[in-house]
Short mmCIF file of C-alpha atoms in Angstrom, two decimals:
data_model
loop_
_atom_site.label_atom_id
_atom_site.label_comp_id
_atom_site.label_asym_id
_atom_site.label_seq_id
_atom_site.Cartn_x
_atom_site.Cartn_y
_atom_site.Cartn_z
CA ILE T 1 -11.76 1.63 -10.65
CA LEU T 2 -13.00 3.32 -13.77
CA PRO T 3 -12.96 1.45 -17.06
CA GLY T 4 -10.65 3.12 -19.55
CA LYS T 5 -11.03 3.47 -23.29
CA ASN T 6 -9.40 0.09 -23.95
CA SER T 7 -10.71 -1.74 -20.87
CA ALA T 8 -12.54 -5.00 -21.25
CA THR T 9 -16.00 -4.40 -19.81
CA THR T 10 -19.36 -6.12 -19.72
CA ASN T 11 -22.52 -4.07 -19.95
CA THR T 12 -25.17 -5.48 -17.61
CA GLY T 13 -28.06 -3.16 -18.29
CA SER T 14 -27.72 -0.14 -16.04
CA SER T 15 -24.10 -0.77 -15.00
CA THR T 16 -20.77 -1.62 -16.54
CA ARG T 17 -18.69 -4.39 -14.95
CA LEU T 18 -14.98 -4.78 -15.41
CA THR T 19 -13.87 -8.08 -16.87
CA GLN T 20 -11.62 -10.26 -14.76
CA HIS T 21 -7.87 -9.68 -15.30
CA SER T 22 -8.51 -6.77 -17.69
CA GLN T 23 -6.66 -3.86 -16.04
CA ASP T 24 -3.01 -2.90 -16.60
CA THR T 25 -2.84 -0.61 -13.56
CA ILE T 26 -5.09 -0.06 -10.56
CA PHE T 27 -4.87 2.97 -8.26
CA ALA T 28 -6.28 2.93 -4.73
CA THR T 29 -5.96 6.12 -2.73
CA ASP T 30 -6.70 6.65 0.95
CA VAL T 31 -8.86 3.52 1.29
CA VAL T 32 -7.25 1.72 4.26
CA TYR T 33 -9.36 3.02 7.15
CA ASP T 34 -9.52 -0.35 8.86
CA ILE T 35 -7.19 -3.33 8.74
CA SER T 36 -10.11 -5.57 7.79
CA ALA T 37 -10.34 -3.67 4.47
CA ILE T 38 -6.86 -4.71 3.30
CA LYS T 39 -7.69 -8.31 2.31
CA PRO T 40 -10.81 -7.43 0.28
CA LEU T 41 -8.85 -4.62 -1.39
CA PHE T 42 -6.10 -6.99 -2.57
CA GLU T 43 -8.62 -9.70 -3.46
CA THR T 44 -10.51 -7.27 -5.69
CA ALA T 45 -7.31 -5.96 -7.26
CA SER T 46 -6.02 -9.51 -7.92
CA ASN T 47 -9.28 -10.36 -9.70
CA LEU T 48 -9.16 -7.30 -11.96
CA ILE T 49 -5.48 -6.83 -12.75
CA LYS T 50 -3.62 -8.40 -15.67
CA MET T 51 -0.59 -10.58 -15.04
CA HIS T 52 2.41 -8.27 -14.39
CA GLY T 53 0.07 -5.29 -13.97
CA TYR T 54 0.69 -2.63 -11.32
CA PHE T 55 -1.27 -1.86 -8.17
CA VAL T 56 -0.52 1.59 -6.73
CA LEU T 57 -1.72 2.07 -3.15
CA SER T 58 -1.55 5.54 -1.65
CA HIS T 59 -2.37 5.69 2.02
CA ILE T 60 -2.26 7.64 5.24
CA PRO T 61 -2.09 5.30 8.25
CA ARG T 62 -5.51 5.50 9.86
CA ALA T 63 -5.98 1.82 10.73
CA SER T 64 -4.76 0.63 14.10
CA ILE T 65 -2.40 -2.30 13.72
CA GLU T 66 -3.49 -3.66 17.12
CA GLU T 67 -6.96 -4.42 15.70
CA GLU T 68 -5.55 -7.35 13.72
CA GLY T 69 -4.84 -9.40 16.86
CA LYS T 70 -2.62 -12.06 15.21
CA GLU T 71 0.03 -13.95 17.17
CA HIS T 72 2.96 -12.45 15.29
CA HIS T 73 1.89 -8.98 16.40
CA HIS T 74 2.02 -9.75 20.16
CA GLN T 75 5.69 -8.78 20.47
CA GLN T 76 5.00 -5.52 18.68
CA GLN T 77 2.16 -4.85 21.14
CA LYS T 78 4.65 -5.30 24.00
CA ASP T 79 7.04 -2.91 22.25
CA ASP T 80 4.21 -0.39 21.80
CA ASP T 81 3.33 -0.66 25.49
CA GLU T 82 6.97 0.06 26.39
CA ILE T 83 7.00 3.08 24.10
CA ARG T 84 3.75 4.38 25.64
CA SER T 85 5.08 3.80 29.17
CA MET T 86 8.09 5.98 28.29
CA GLY T 87 5.69 8.68 27.09
CA GLU T 88 6.94 8.51 23.50
CA VAL T 89 4.82 8.23 20.40
CA ASN T 90 6.51 6.71 17.39
CA THR T 91 4.38 7.37 14.30
CA HIS T 92 6.97 5.80 12.00
CA SER T 93 6.96 2.51 13.93
CA CYS T 94 3.17 2.21 13.59
CA ARG T 95 3.39 3.21 9.91
CA ASP T 96 6.13 0.64 9.24
CA ARG T 97 4.17 -2.16 10.94
CA LEU T 98 1.02 -1.28 8.98
CA GLU T 99 2.96 -1.21 5.71
CA SER T 100 4.57 -4.58 6.54
CA LEU T 101 1.09 -6.01 7.07
CA ILE T 102 -0.11 -4.50 3.78
CA VAL T 103 2.85 -6.06 1.93
CA GLU T 104 2.29 -9.43 3.67
CA ILE T 105 -1.37 -9.49 2.62
CA GLY T 106 -0.47 -8.37 -0.90
CA VAL T 107 1.87 -11.36 -1.23
CA GLN T 108 -0.98 -13.67 -0.20
CA PHE T 109 -2.93 -12.42 -3.22
CA GLY T 110 -0.08 -12.73 -5.73
CA PHE T 111 1.50 -9.27 -5.53
CA GLU T 112 5.14 -8.34 -5.00
CA ILE T 113 6.23 -4.96 -3.75
CA LEU T 114 8.53 -3.37 -6.32
CA ARG T 115 12.10 -2.87 -5.12
CA TRP T 116 14.93 -0.56 -6.13
CA ASN T 117 18.54 0.09 -5.13
CA ASP T 118 19.11 3.31 -3.21
CA SER T 119 22.17 5.54 -3.64
CA ASN T 120 24.09 3.34 -1.16
CA GLY T 121 23.31 0.17 -3.13
CA ARG T 122 20.80 -1.12 -0.55
CA VAL T 123 17.64 -2.79 -1.82
CA GLN T 124 14.57 -0.82 -0.74
CA ASP T 125 10.84 -1.46 -1.08
CA CYS T 126 9.20 0.91 -3.53
CA CYS T 127 7.57 3.18 -1.00
CA ILE T 128 7.37 6.82 -1.97
CA ARG T 129 7.11 9.28 0.92
CA PRO T 130 5.99 12.92 0.65
CA MET T 131 9.50 14.24 1.29
CA ASP T 132 10.74 12.22 -1.71
CA PHE T 133 8.81 14.60 -3.96
CA ILE T 134 10.74 17.57 -2.59
CA ARG T 135 14.02 15.77 -3.29
CA ILE T 136 12.86 15.12 -6.86
CA ARG T 137 11.58 18.62 -7.54
CA LYS T 138 11.78 21.45 -5.05
CA ASP T 139 9.13 23.63 -6.74
CA MET T 140 6.49 20.87 -6.70
CA ILE T 141 2.96 22.16 -6.13
CA THR T 142 1.49 21.25 -2.76
CA SER T 143 -1.88 21.53 -1.11
CA SER T 144 -2.85 24.88 0.39
CA LYS T 145 -3.98 22.91 3.46
CA LEU T 146 -1.06 20.50 4.00
CA THR T 147 2.65 20.66 3.39
CA PHE T 148 4.78 17.69 2.36
CA GLU T 149 6.33 17.83 5.82
CA GLU T 150 2.91 17.50 7.48
CA MET T 151 1.95 14.59 5.20
CA ASP T 152 5.28 12.93 5.98
CA ASP T 153 4.74 13.42 9.72
CA VAL T 154 1.48 11.43 9.60
CA GLY T 155 3.09 8.62 7.59
CA ALA T 156 1.56 9.15 4.14
CA ALA T 157 3.05 6.90 1.47
CA ILE T 158 2.61 5.38 -1.96
CA LEU T 159 3.31 1.64 -2.25
CA ILE T 160 3.77 0.11 -5.71
CA PHE T 161 3.08 -3.59 -6.29
CA GLN T 162 3.23 -5.84 -9.32
CA PHE T 163 0.85 -8.76 -9.84
CA VAL T 164 2.98 -11.85 -10.43
CA LYS T 165 0.78 -14.86 -9.79
CA ASN T 166 -2.81 -15.89 -9.56
CA LYS T 167 -4.18 -18.96 -7.76
CA ASN T 168 -6.33 -19.71 -10.81
CA HIS T 169 -3.68 -18.89 -13.45
CA ARG T 170 -0.35 -20.64 -13.89
CA GLN T 171 2.52 -18.63 -15.36
#
């Protein structure tokens, strides 16, 4: 997180520290390499973000959901074993479980995932996938190394949260 022009900061000699609850928006990109990093990420964000501020998390699923080892994931492990025994790999299932865990941990730290109504009137979590960019603008610039299709195939996504409550701050 880089302090902006209007950020509240404290100069401590050789470094600048961000003041608690001073940021309107925080961006975190490609930082979830291990499930154990999710809680500290949200804890840090919740300490720096202003009430009703936005936390934008862009990620490519690299963390293995099985590492978490919680009881509520045992059924999913059985499902994964069945999928493996059938010789099928379901990237989207793993991605969806990881994103559910990310949202669950975000809620623990006072964040809500933003939601919107799709064209069929269904409420959807605000999760932007690479192919959504093509639907928005077909001539969008892409990487010379990866296409939107390739990023979509590996489960890349942008999740948008809003900070709505703080354990130490009553609304």
